[in-house]
Short mmCIF file of C-alpha atoms and ligand atoms in Angstrom, two decimals:
data_model
loop_
_atom_site.label_atom_id
_atom_site.label_comp_id
_atom_site.label_asym_id
_atom_site.label_seq_id
_atom_site.Cartn_x
_atom_site.Cartn_y
_atom_site.Cartn_z
CA MET A 1 -40.45 -41.55 -38.66
CA TYR A 2 -37.28 -40.34 -36.90
CA ASP A 3 -35.84 -37.50 -38.48
CA CYS A 4 -31.90 -38.19 -39.18
CA SER A 5 -30.47 -34.77 -38.73
CA ILE A 6 -32.12 -34.52 -35.40
CA LYS A 7 -31.00 -37.85 -34.33
CA GLU A 8 -27.39 -36.61 -35.17
CA THR A 9 -27.86 -33.56 -33.10
CA MET A 10 -28.90 -35.58 -30.37
CA VAL A 11 -25.83 -37.98 -30.60
CA ALA A 12 -23.56 -35.05 -30.68
CA ALA A 13 -25.24 -33.28 -27.85
CA ASP A 14 -25.26 -36.61 -26.00
CA ALA A 15 -21.46 -36.41 -25.87
CA ASP A 16 -21.87 -33.86 -23.18
CA GLU A 17 -24.13 -35.66 -20.67
CA ASN A 18 -24.24 -32.75 -18.17
CA LYS A 19 -25.71 -30.33 -20.45
CA GLN A 20 -28.50 -32.75 -21.26
CA ARG A 21 -29.19 -33.56 -17.86
CA LYS A 22 -29.27 -29.88 -17.00
CA ASN A 23 -31.81 -29.25 -19.62
CA GLY A 24 -33.74 -32.23 -18.66
CA LEU A 25 -33.65 -33.52 -22.12
CA TYR A 26 -31.40 -36.28 -21.82
CA ARG A 27 -32.54 -39.10 -24.24
CA ARG A 28 -36.26 -37.82 -23.96
CA VAL A 29 -36.58 -35.81 -27.26
CA SER A 30 -39.17 -37.40 -29.42
CA ALA A 31 -38.90 -36.94 -33.22
CA GLU A 32 -42.25 -35.27 -32.90
CA LEU A 33 -41.14 -32.75 -30.48
CA ALA A 34 -37.83 -32.10 -32.30
CA GLU A 35 -39.74 -31.42 -35.33
CA ASN A 36 -42.09 -29.13 -33.43
CA MET A 37 -39.43 -27.06 -32.14
CA ARG A 38 -38.12 -26.32 -35.47
CA HIS A 39 -41.21 -24.02 -36.61
CA GLY A 40 -43.46 -21.27 -35.31
CA TRP A 41 -40.55 -18.75 -34.51
CA ALA A 42 -40.88 -15.05 -35.74
CA ASP A 43 -37.94 -13.58 -37.52
CA THR A 44 -36.59 -11.08 -34.89
CA GLU A 45 -33.68 -9.70 -36.92
CA ARG A 46 -33.06 -5.97 -36.08
CA HIS A 47 -32.63 -3.60 -39.03
CA GLY A 48 -31.42 -0.03 -39.25
CA LEU A 49 -29.01 -0.37 -36.14
CA GLU A 50 -26.62 2.51 -35.63
CA PRO A 51 -23.04 1.64 -34.59
CA VAL A 52 -22.34 1.85 -30.92
CA ALA A 53 -21.02 5.43 -29.49
CA GLN A 54 -17.54 3.35 -28.89
CA ALA A 55 -17.22 2.36 -32.41
CA PRO A 56 -15.03 5.17 -33.99
CA TYR A 57 -12.82 4.71 -30.94
CA THR A 58 -12.16 1.23 -31.17
CA ALA A 59 -11.51 1.49 -34.82
CA ARG A 60 -8.80 4.14 -33.89
CA ARG A 61 -7.33 1.64 -31.21
CA ARG A 62 -7.05 -1.22 -33.75
CA GLU A 63 -5.26 1.04 -36.16
CA GLU A 64 -2.67 1.83 -33.47
CA LEU A 65 -2.21 -1.72 -32.68
CA SER A 66 -1.94 -2.49 -36.35
CA ALA A 67 0.76 0.11 -36.86
CA ARG A 68 2.58 -1.76 -34.14
CA PHE A 69 2.77 -4.99 -35.69
CA PRO A 70 2.97 -4.75 -39.51
CA GLY A 71 2.70 -7.87 -41.43
CA GLU A 72 1.70 -10.18 -38.37
CA LEU A 73 -1.62 -11.91 -37.70
CA LEU A 74 -3.08 -10.63 -34.42
CA VAL A 75 -5.34 -12.72 -32.29
CA VAL A 76 -7.19 -11.27 -29.38
CA PRO A 77 -9.74 -13.78 -27.65
CA ALA A 78 -12.40 -12.67 -25.31
CA GLY A 79 -12.31 -16.00 -23.27
CA GLY A 80 -14.98 -17.77 -21.97
CA PRO A 81 -16.97 -18.25 -18.88
CA LYS A 82 -14.86 -19.80 -15.92
CA VAL A 83 -16.53 -23.02 -14.17
CA ARG A 84 -17.44 -22.64 -10.47
CA ALA A 85 -18.59 -26.30 -10.21
CA ASN A 86 -19.92 -28.78 -12.58
CA ASP A 87 -22.49 -26.79 -15.00
CA THR A 88 -22.26 -23.38 -13.19
CA SER A 89 -20.02 -20.69 -13.86
CA TYR A 90 -18.86 -17.60 -12.42
CA PRO A 91 -20.30 -14.48 -14.03
CA PHE A 92 -18.55 -13.87 -17.36
CA ARG A 93 -16.28 -10.92 -17.96
CA PRO A 94 -14.31 -10.59 -21.27
CA THR A 95 -10.70 -9.78 -21.49
CA SER A 96 -10.13 -6.23 -21.06
CA ASP A 97 -8.00 -5.99 -24.26
CA TYR A 98 -10.62 -7.53 -26.28
CA VAL A 99 -13.29 -5.07 -24.86
CA TYR A 100 -10.91 -2.18 -25.58
CA LEU A 101 -10.31 -3.26 -29.30
CA THR A 102 -13.94 -4.13 -30.15
CA GLY A 103 -16.42 -2.45 -27.62
CA ASP A 104 -17.99 -5.99 -27.64
CA GLN A 105 -18.69 -8.26 -24.48
CA SER A 106 -19.64 -11.58 -26.02
CA PRO A 107 -18.08 -14.77 -24.45
CA GLU A 108 -16.16 -17.01 -26.66
CA ALA A 109 -15.30 -14.29 -29.15
CA VAL A 110 -12.06 -13.62 -30.88
CA LEU A 111 -10.80 -10.47 -32.51
CA VAL A 112 -8.56 -11.19 -35.54
CA LEU A 113 -6.35 -8.62 -37.34
CA GLU A 114 -5.06 -10.26 -40.78
CA PRO A 115 -2.29 -8.50 -42.28
CA GLY A 116 -3.37 -6.86 -45.68
CA PRO A 117 -1.48 -7.29 -48.74
CA ARG A 118 -0.79 -3.56 -49.08
CA GLY A 119 0.03 -2.96 -45.34
CA GLY A 120 -2.51 -2.35 -42.48
CA HIS A 121 -4.78 -5.09 -41.29
CA ARG A 122 -8.28 -6.34 -41.79
CA ALA A 123 -10.09 -6.77 -38.56
CA THR A 124 -12.89 -9.28 -37.91
CA ALA A 125 -14.84 -10.12 -34.82
CA TYR A 126 -15.40 -13.85 -34.65
CA LEU A 127 -18.57 -14.43 -32.48
CA LEU A 128 -21.17 -16.99 -31.84
CA PRO A 129 -23.84 -16.54 -34.53
CA ARG A 130 -27.58 -16.94 -33.47
CA SER A 131 -28.54 -20.51 -32.57
CA ASP A 132 -29.65 -22.55 -35.44
CA ARG A 133 -33.35 -23.68 -35.18
CA GLU A 134 -33.16 -26.10 -37.98
CA ASN A 135 -30.75 -28.49 -36.32
CA GLY A 136 -32.11 -27.81 -32.79
CA GLU A 137 -28.98 -26.17 -31.34
CA PHE A 138 -31.01 -23.29 -30.05
CA TRP A 139 -32.71 -25.52 -27.46
CA LEU A 140 -30.64 -28.76 -27.35
CA ASP A 141 -27.44 -27.11 -26.63
CA TYR A 142 -26.99 -26.01 -22.98
CA HIS A 143 -25.83 -22.57 -24.15
CA GLY A 144 -28.46 -22.26 -27.01
CA GLU A 145 -30.40 -19.00 -27.22
CA LEU A 146 -33.44 -20.58 -25.51
CA TRP A 147 -31.45 -21.05 -22.26
CA ASP A 148 -29.03 -18.24 -22.36
CA GLY A 149 -31.06 -15.61 -24.03
CA ARG A 150 -31.05 -14.05 -27.71
CA ARG A 151 -27.66 -13.12 -29.03
CA ASN A 152 -27.02 -10.36 -31.68
CA SER A 153 -26.83 -12.01 -35.15
CA LEU A 154 -23.41 -11.44 -36.96
CA THR A 155 -25.11 -9.02 -39.27
CA GLU A 156 -26.42 -6.85 -36.22
CA ASN A 157 -22.93 -7.15 -34.70
CA ALA A 158 -21.28 -5.98 -37.61
CA ARG A 159 -23.44 -2.97 -37.63
CA LEU A 160 -23.31 -2.27 -33.93
CA LEU A 161 -19.36 -2.68 -33.59
CA GLY A 162 -18.46 -1.15 -36.94
CA LEU A 163 -16.37 -4.11 -38.03
CA PRO A 164 -16.87 -7.31 -40.07
CA CYS A 165 -18.19 -10.46 -37.91
CA ALA A 166 -17.90 -14.09 -38.80
CA ASP A 167 -18.73 -17.32 -37.27
CA VAL A 168 -16.23 -18.13 -34.51
CA ARG A 169 -16.62 -21.78 -35.32
CA SER A 170 -14.75 -21.43 -38.33
CA LEU A 171 -11.76 -19.84 -36.65
CA ALA A 172 -9.73 -22.70 -35.70
CA ASP A 173 -9.37 -23.93 -39.16
CA LEU A 174 -8.57 -20.29 -40.70
CA LEU A 175 -5.85 -20.17 -37.83
CA ARG A 176 -4.57 -23.52 -38.60
CA ALA A 177 -4.18 -22.61 -42.23
CA ALA A 178 -2.77 -19.20 -41.52
CA THR A 179 0.88 -18.49 -42.50
CA GLY A 180 3.21 -15.79 -41.30
CA PRO A 181 4.02 -14.48 -38.23
CA VAL A 182 1.50 -14.47 -35.36
CA ARG A 183 0.84 -12.57 -32.16
CA LEU A 184 -1.55 -14.07 -29.61
CA LEU A 185 -3.20 -13.07 -26.33
CA ARG A 186 -2.49 -16.44 -25.03
CA GLY A 187 -4.18 -18.16 -21.87
CA HIS A 188 -7.64 -16.96 -22.48
CA ASP A 189 -9.19 -19.46 -25.18
CA ALA A 190 -7.96 -22.98 -25.21
CA GLY A 191 -9.33 -23.57 -28.59
CA VAL A 192 -7.23 -20.74 -30.13
CA ASP A 193 -4.28 -21.57 -27.95
CA ALA A 194 -4.37 -25.01 -29.59
CA ALA A 195 -4.99 -23.93 -33.04
CA LEU A 196 -1.69 -21.73 -32.83
CA ALA A 197 0.31 -23.96 -30.79
CA GLY A 198 3.86 -23.71 -31.84
CA ARG A 199 3.28 -20.66 -33.79
CA THR A 200 4.58 -18.08 -31.27
CA THR A 201 6.91 -18.01 -28.12
CA ALA A 202 6.40 -17.07 -24.85
CA GLU A 203 8.67 -13.98 -25.60
CA ARG A 204 6.51 -12.90 -28.46
CA ASP A 205 3.31 -13.65 -26.58
CA ASP A 206 4.69 -11.38 -23.84
CA GLU A 207 5.76 -8.49 -26.23
CA PHE A 208 2.15 -8.51 -27.46
CA ARG A 209 0.68 -8.31 -23.77
CA VAL A 210 3.10 -5.40 -23.06
CA ALA A 211 1.88 -3.62 -26.24
CA LEU A 212 -1.69 -3.92 -25.48
CA SER A 213 -1.06 -2.70 -22.02
CA GLU A 214 0.68 0.20 -23.19
CA LEU A 215 -1.92 1.23 -25.70
CA ARG A 216 -4.00 1.71 -22.85
CA LEU A 217 -1.92 4.08 -20.87
CA VAL A 218 -3.60 7.27 -22.45
CA LYS A 219 -7.40 7.31 -22.34
CA ASP A 220 -9.47 8.58 -25.23
CA ASP A 221 -12.66 10.75 -24.77
CA PHE A 222 -14.91 7.95 -24.69
CA GLU A 223 -13.06 6.28 -21.82
CA ILE A 224 -12.62 9.58 -19.75
CA ALA A 225 -16.34 9.93 -20.09
CA ASP A 226 -16.88 6.54 -18.89
CA LEU A 227 -14.38 6.80 -15.96
CA ARG A 228 -16.18 10.03 -15.01
CA PHE A 229 -19.55 8.12 -15.02
CA ALA A 230 -17.92 5.30 -12.75
CA CYS A 231 -16.74 7.56 -10.20
CA GLU A 232 -20.20 9.51 -10.22
CA ALA A 233 -22.03 6.10 -9.77
CA THR A 234 -19.58 5.18 -7.14
CA ALA A 235 -20.25 8.48 -5.12
CA LEU A 236 -23.78 7.44 -5.13
CA GLY A 237 -22.83 3.91 -3.85
CA PHE A 238 -20.80 5.71 -0.93
CA GLU A 239 -23.95 7.84 -0.12
CA ASP A 240 -26.15 4.81 0.03
CA VAL A 241 -23.57 3.27 2.54
CA VAL A 242 -23.57 6.25 4.72
CA ARG A 243 -27.24 6.12 5.08
CA ALA A 244 -27.10 2.42 5.75
CA LEU A 245 -24.69 2.90 8.44
CA GLY A 246 -27.48 3.81 10.92
CA ALA A 247 -28.39 0.20 10.86
CA ALA A 248 -24.92 -0.96 11.99
CA GLY A 249 -24.96 -4.10 13.66
CA PRO A 250 -23.06 -7.46 13.85
CA THR A 251 -23.14 -8.10 10.11
CA SER A 252 -22.45 -4.42 8.97
CA GLU A 253 -19.44 -4.99 6.92
CA ARG A 254 -21.83 -7.47 4.76
CA LEU A 255 -24.62 -4.96 4.87
CA ILE A 256 -22.05 -2.25 3.54
CA GLU A 257 -20.78 -4.66 0.78
CA GLY A 258 -24.36 -5.54 -0.23
CA THR A 259 -25.66 -1.78 -0.32
CA PHE A 260 -22.67 -0.81 -2.53
CA PHE A 261 -23.01 -3.76 -4.74
CA THR A 262 -26.73 -2.93 -5.29
CA ARG A 263 -25.92 0.37 -6.51
CA ALA A 264 -23.00 -0.97 -8.76
CA ARG A 265 -25.54 -3.51 -10.31
CA ILE A 266 -28.11 -0.52 -10.81
CA GLU A 267 -25.87 1.90 -12.31
CA GLY A 268 -23.38 -0.34 -13.98
CA ASN A 269 -22.38 -3.75 -14.65
CA ASP A 270 -20.68 -4.99 -11.32
CA VAL A 271 -18.04 -3.79 -8.79
CA GLY A 272 -14.62 -3.37 -10.36
CA TYR A 273 -12.92 -5.46 -7.77
CA ALA A 274 -13.94 -6.92 -4.55
CA SER A 275 -15.16 -4.14 -2.11
CA ILE A 276 -12.90 -3.64 0.95
CA CYS A 277 -15.55 -2.79 3.68
CA ALA A 278 -13.17 -2.78 6.66
CA ALA A 279 -14.33 -1.37 9.97
CA GLY A 280 -12.32 -0.81 13.02
CA SER A 281 -8.95 -2.64 12.86
CA HIS A 282 -9.61 -4.44 9.82
CA ALA A 283 -8.99 -1.06 8.01
CA THR A 284 -5.07 -2.01 8.61
CA THR A 285 -5.49 -5.02 6.40
CA LEU A 286 -5.03 -3.73 3.09
CA HIS A 287 -6.95 -6.53 1.24
CA TRP A 288 -9.55 -7.15 3.75
CA VAL A 289 -12.51 -8.52 1.69
CA ARG A 290 -13.79 -11.01 3.96
CA ASN A 291 -16.12 -8.29 5.18
CA ASP A 292 -17.58 -10.18 7.88
CA GLY A 293 -17.06 -7.93 10.96
CA GLU A 294 -19.07 -5.16 12.83
CA ALA A 295 -19.02 -1.59 12.41
CA ARG A 296 -19.59 -0.09 15.83
CA PRO A 297 -19.89 3.45 16.71
CA GLY A 298 -16.61 4.90 17.51
CA ASP A 299 -14.74 2.87 14.94
CA LEU A 300 -13.68 4.06 11.37
CA LEU A 301 -14.91 2.36 8.30
CA LEU A 302 -12.43 2.31 5.53
CA LEU A 303 -14.70 1.72 2.28
CA ASP A 304 -12.53 1.07 -0.90
CA ALA A 305 -15.02 0.39 -3.63
CA GLY A 306 -15.75 1.10 -7.30
CA VAL A 307 -18.56 0.71 -9.82
CA GLU A 308 -17.68 -0.91 -13.15
CA THR A 309 -19.82 0.85 -15.73
CA ARG A 310 -21.60 -1.18 -18.48
CA ASN A 311 -18.76 -0.65 -20.59
CA LEU A 312 -16.37 -2.05 -17.97
CA TYR A 313 -14.48 0.86 -16.82
CA THR A 314 -14.19 0.95 -13.16
CA ALA A 315 -13.61 3.62 -10.53
CA ASP A 316 -11.57 2.93 -7.39
CA ILE A 317 -12.31 5.31 -4.54
CA THR A 318 -11.54 5.00 -0.88
CA ARG A 319 -13.21 7.14 2.17
CA THR A 320 -12.28 6.47 5.65
CA LEU A 321 -15.46 7.58 7.58
CA PRO A 322 -16.35 7.64 11.34
CA VAL A 323 -19.15 5.03 11.76
CA ASP A 324 -20.95 7.52 14.03
CA GLY A 325 -20.43 10.48 11.99
CA ARG A 326 -17.41 12.24 14.27
CA PHE A 327 -13.82 11.56 14.22
CA SER A 328 -12.33 11.05 17.55
CA PRO A 329 -9.17 13.40 18.04
CA VAL A 330 -6.59 10.82 17.51
CA GLN A 331 -8.69 9.36 14.41
CA ARG A 332 -8.79 13.00 13.09
CA MET A 333 -4.96 13.51 13.71
CA VAL A 334 -4.21 10.54 11.52
CA TYR A 335 -6.93 11.53 9.05
CA ASP A 336 -5.50 14.81 8.64
CA ALA A 337 -2.16 13.65 8.06
CA VAL A 338 -3.33 11.37 5.14
CA HIS A 339 -5.29 14.16 3.70
CA ALA A 340 -2.48 16.48 3.59
CA ALA A 341 -0.14 13.61 2.05
CA GLN A 342 -3.27 13.07 -0.53
CA GLU A 343 -3.22 16.83 -1.31
CA ALA A 344 0.45 16.88 -1.84
CA GLY A 345 0.18 13.73 -4.10
CA ILE A 346 -2.52 15.16 -6.22
CA ALA A 347 -0.80 18.57 -6.65
CA ALA A 348 2.19 16.46 -8.09
CA VAL A 349 -0.01 15.09 -10.87
CA LYS A 350 0.38 17.10 -14.08
CA PRO A 351 1.88 16.40 -17.67
CA GLY A 352 5.53 16.16 -17.99
CA ALA A 353 5.99 15.16 -14.38
CA ALA A 354 7.61 11.86 -13.63
CA TYR A 355 5.07 9.22 -12.59
CA ARG A 356 6.85 8.71 -9.28
CA ASP A 357 6.57 12.20 -8.30
CA PHE A 358 3.16 11.98 -6.77
CA HIS A 359 4.13 8.91 -4.62
CA GLU A 360 7.19 10.54 -3.52
CA ALA A 361 5.36 13.98 -2.65
CA ALA A 362 2.52 12.02 -0.59
CA GLN A 363 5.19 9.61 1.05
CA ARG A 364 7.26 12.55 2.29
CA VAL A 365 4.37 14.43 3.89
CA LEU A 366 3.24 11.04 5.64
CA THR A 367 6.89 10.62 7.02
CA GLU A 368 6.79 14.30 8.29
CA HIS A 369 3.83 13.45 10.31
CA LEU A 370 5.02 10.29 11.42
CA ALA A 371 8.21 11.90 12.67
CA ALA A 372 6.18 14.68 14.46
CA TRP A 373 4.35 12.05 16.31
CA GLY A 374 7.79 10.78 17.49
CA LEU A 375 7.79 7.39 15.85
CA PHE A 376 11.16 7.41 14.57
CA GLY A 377 12.67 8.18 17.87
CA ASP A 378 15.79 10.65 17.34
CA ARG A 379 15.71 10.08 13.61
CA SER A 380 14.59 13.08 11.46
CA ALA A 381 11.93 12.78 8.83
CA ASP A 382 14.70 13.12 6.10
CA GLU A 383 16.76 10.26 7.76
CA ALA A 384 13.79 8.09 8.21
CA TYR A 385 12.71 8.61 4.54
CA GLU A 386 15.95 7.84 3.22
CA LEU A 387 15.79 4.68 5.16
CA GLY A 388 12.30 4.10 4.35
CA LEU A 389 11.14 3.57 7.76
CA GLN A 390 7.79 5.11 7.11
CA ARG A 391 6.76 1.99 5.13
CA ARG A 392 6.12 0.07 8.52
CA TRP A 393 2.91 2.38 8.62
CA THR A 394 2.42 3.45 4.91
CA LEU A 395 2.82 -0.17 3.52
CA ALA A 396 1.56 0.31 -0.08
CA GLY A 397 2.59 2.37 -3.26
CA THR A 398 0.59 5.64 -3.40
CA GLY A 399 -1.52 4.78 -6.60
CA HIS A 400 -1.76 3.17 -10.16
CA MET A 401 -3.19 3.52 -13.63
CA LEU A 402 -7.01 3.05 -13.85
CA GLY A 403 -9.29 2.17 -16.69
CA LEU A 404 -10.81 -1.16 -17.88
CA ASP A 405 -8.89 -2.80 -15.10
CA VAL A 406 -8.47 -1.39 -11.49
CA HIS A 407 -4.72 -1.86 -11.88
CA ASP A 408 -4.77 -0.90 -15.33
CA CYS A 409 -1.82 -1.36 -17.97
CA ALA A 410 -0.18 -3.61 -15.46
CA ARG A 411 1.97 -5.29 -18.04
CA ALA A 412 3.42 -1.99 -19.28
CA ARG A 413 7.27 -1.73 -19.22
CA THR A 414 8.66 0.11 -16.26
CA GLY A 415 10.16 2.80 -18.51
CA THR A 416 6.77 3.70 -19.83
CA TYR A 417 4.78 3.36 -16.63
CA VAL A 418 6.45 3.79 -13.21
CA ASP A 419 9.63 5.10 -14.50
CA GLY A 420 7.61 7.05 -17.00
CA THR A 421 6.30 10.57 -17.53
CA LEU A 422 2.73 11.58 -17.13
CA GLU A 423 0.77 12.49 -20.16
CA PRO A 424 -2.55 14.17 -20.54
CA GLY A 425 -5.36 11.45 -20.83
CA MET A 426 -3.62 9.29 -18.29
CA VAL A 427 -6.06 8.31 -15.29
CA LEU A 428 -4.45 7.26 -12.10
CA THR A 429 -5.30 6.76 -8.36
CA VAL A 430 -3.62 8.85 -5.44
CA GLU A 431 -4.34 6.68 -2.29
CA PRO A 432 -1.85 7.33 0.54
CA GLY A 433 -2.53 5.54 3.87
CA ILE A 434 -1.42 5.26 7.34
CA TYR A 435 -2.01 1.70 9.18
CA PHE A 436 -1.35 1.22 12.52
CA GLN A 437 -1.55 -2.57 13.23
CA SER A 438 -3.50 -3.71 16.52
CA ASP A 439 -0.51 -5.45 17.63
CA ASP A 440 2.05 -2.90 16.85
CA LEU A 441 4.00 -2.34 20.12
CA THR A 442 6.02 0.58 18.73
CA VAL A 443 3.30 3.11 18.56
CA PRO A 444 1.19 4.47 21.37
CA GLU A 445 -1.51 2.30 22.33
CA GLU A 446 -4.31 4.89 21.24
CA TYR A 447 -3.08 4.70 17.72
CA ARG A 448 -3.29 0.96 17.43
CA GLY A 449 -6.03 -0.38 15.13
CA ILE A 450 -6.22 2.74 13.32
CA GLY A 451 -6.18 2.55 9.51
CA VAL A 452 -6.78 5.45 7.19
CA ARG A 453 -6.73 5.66 3.34
CA ILE A 454 -7.98 8.29 1.11
CA GLU A 455 -8.19 7.33 -2.70
CA ASP A 456 -9.28 9.36 -5.55
CA ASP A 457 -9.20 8.87 -9.44
CA ILE A 458 -6.97 11.72 -11.08
CA LEU A 459 -7.28 12.65 -14.78
CA VAL A 460 -3.97 14.32 -16.28
CA THR A 461 -5.16 17.41 -18.11
CA ASP A 462 -3.10 19.75 -20.33
CA GLU A 463 -2.94 22.27 -17.56
CA GLY A 464 -2.52 19.84 -14.72
CA ASN A 465 -5.21 17.54 -13.21
CA GLU A 466 -8.82 16.92 -12.61
CA ASN A 467 -10.00 14.93 -9.79
CA LEU A 468 -12.87 12.70 -11.35
CA SER A 469 -14.11 11.67 -7.82
CA ALA A 470 -14.21 15.17 -6.38
CA GLY A 471 -18.06 14.43 -5.82
CA LEU A 472 -17.03 12.78 -2.55
CA PRO A 473 -15.75 15.15 0.26
CA ARG A 474 -12.21 14.28 1.57
CA GLU A 475 -11.66 17.07 4.08
CA ALA A 476 -12.51 15.89 7.66
CA ALA A 477 -15.06 18.46 8.47
CA GLU A 478 -16.57 18.19 5.20
CA VAL A 479 -16.82 14.48 5.46
CA GLU A 480 -18.66 14.98 8.99
CA ALA A 481 -21.03 17.65 7.42
CA TRP A 482 -21.86 15.24 4.52
CA MET A 483 -22.46 12.33 6.74
CA ALA A 484 -24.93 14.52 8.89
CA ARG A 485 -26.72 15.67 5.96
CA LEU A 486 -27.25 12.33 4.49
CA ARG A 487 -28.43 10.72 7.86
CA GLY A 488 -30.73 13.76 8.23
N1 LIG B 1 -8.88 -1.26 -4.41
C1 LIG B 1 -7.51 -1.64 -5.02
C2 LIG B 1 -6.47 -0.54 -4.94
O1 LIG B 1 -6.98 0.46 -4.24
O2 LIG B 1 -5.55 -0.58 -5.54
MN1 MN B 2 -6.34 1.84 -5.90
MN1 MN B 3 -8.83 1.15 -3.95
#
C-alpha cells in the first residue's frame, strides 16, 4: 500500500529535480523505504543548555536598535548560501548585521523586531526548525538534516540565543499581514523582500542600513575580546608563514596563502578576506589576491591577512618581510619610513581625536621621507603634501574601522565616521604604505618594485590606544630577529 502523505512529499520534492538527482533518490523511493525511514530515531533534544556568552550583548544591541526605530517593524535577514554552480554553493556566511543582533549564524534565518503596544520591540529569531521525520523532509529534502547535519531545535536555539525562536516558514505570511511602518535590510533574502514588496522605499532601506552600520562603530567588551583573539590567532598564522618561507619555490605565494588559511581554519572560522600574499613587485598591487607568484630570496613578501574567529570577527594585519630574513639597505630605507609613519599614525589614535588625524599624521611622515629622497624635485614636503603629490606612492587611505567586516561600518555617514571623532571602544587599522611600481620611471631604478605596508589593529581606549596586534614585531631589526628565531 502506498502511503499518501509520503507520496505528496515526493511530488513536492520532485518539483526540484536537481535536489532529487543529487540525493540519488529521484523517483526511486518505495513506500516501504519511506515508511522505514520514519522510525527508529532517538530523541536527541538537548536540555539544560546555557545561553551563549554573547547573549546579554546581543540583547543590549537589539535594545539600541529598537530605541532608534520606535513603532516600526524591523527585519534583518541572515541570507542563504550563494550558488556556485548548479547544486553547489559557496561557504555560507550570514549577514554581519544579523550576527551582530543575534549571535546566530544559521542560513535562511531572519530576525524580526515587532513594535510592542507600549513601546519597545519584541524580538523573534525566525529559523529553520529540525527536519521533520514524519513527512520525510529530513532525508528527502536536499537540505534535510540527514544531508546537511543536525540543526538546533527552536527550543534549543531559544535557550542558546536568549530570545524567542519561531519557524521561518511561517514568516512570509506574518510579514504580508503586518501593518504599520517597516524597515528591512533588503537584498539578502528574496522571500522576505518579496513579502515586503512595496512596504518600504530605497531611502528608508538605506536609513536602516546606515543605522545598523553606525550601531557597530563602538565595540562592546565581547567584541573587543573577540578581536583580540582574532589578532592573536593571526599572529600564529604569520609565524607559520615565516616557518614555511624556507620552502620558498615557484608556487610560494600559494604556499603562503594555504599555510595561513590552515591556521585560520584551525583557530577560527575562515580568513576574514582574501589573503594578499604579494612577493616582490606584486606588493605594489594593493589588491593582489591571485597569489600565483614566486617568493625569491632577496624579495620582500607583503602579507596582508586576518583570521576570522568563530564568532565572525576578523583581524586585518600586514607585515612586510624579507623572504631570506634580512632587509637590503634600500628595502630597509623604505621600510623604516613606513614604520615611522605608522608610529605617527598610531600615536594620533586617542579618544576625542578627529578620525582623520591618524591618516594625516602618517601621510605627513611618508611625504617627508619621499621629499628627503628627492622625489618631489624642488618642491618641499609641505608643498607636495598640499598638492597631494605623495599619493602617487602612498596610494590608499591609512585605515578603516574593523569588526565583523574587515571594512566595518562601511555604511556609516561621513559625519559619524571619516569626519567623526574617535571614541573608546572603536577599533581601526593603521596601515600606511609606500608602493613603487616596477614601471615607475620617476623613481630611482633600485626603488622600483618595492612595496611596503605595515598594518595593525588599534583599539581606542579611555587613555589613548592599545595595539591589539602588538604580538607581531614591526621594527625592522625586531622583524629580522623574530624571523631568525622562528626559522631556528
Ligand atoms: N586587507 C584589506 C585592507 O587592509 O583594508
Ligand atoms: Mn586594512
Ligand atoms: Mn589589510
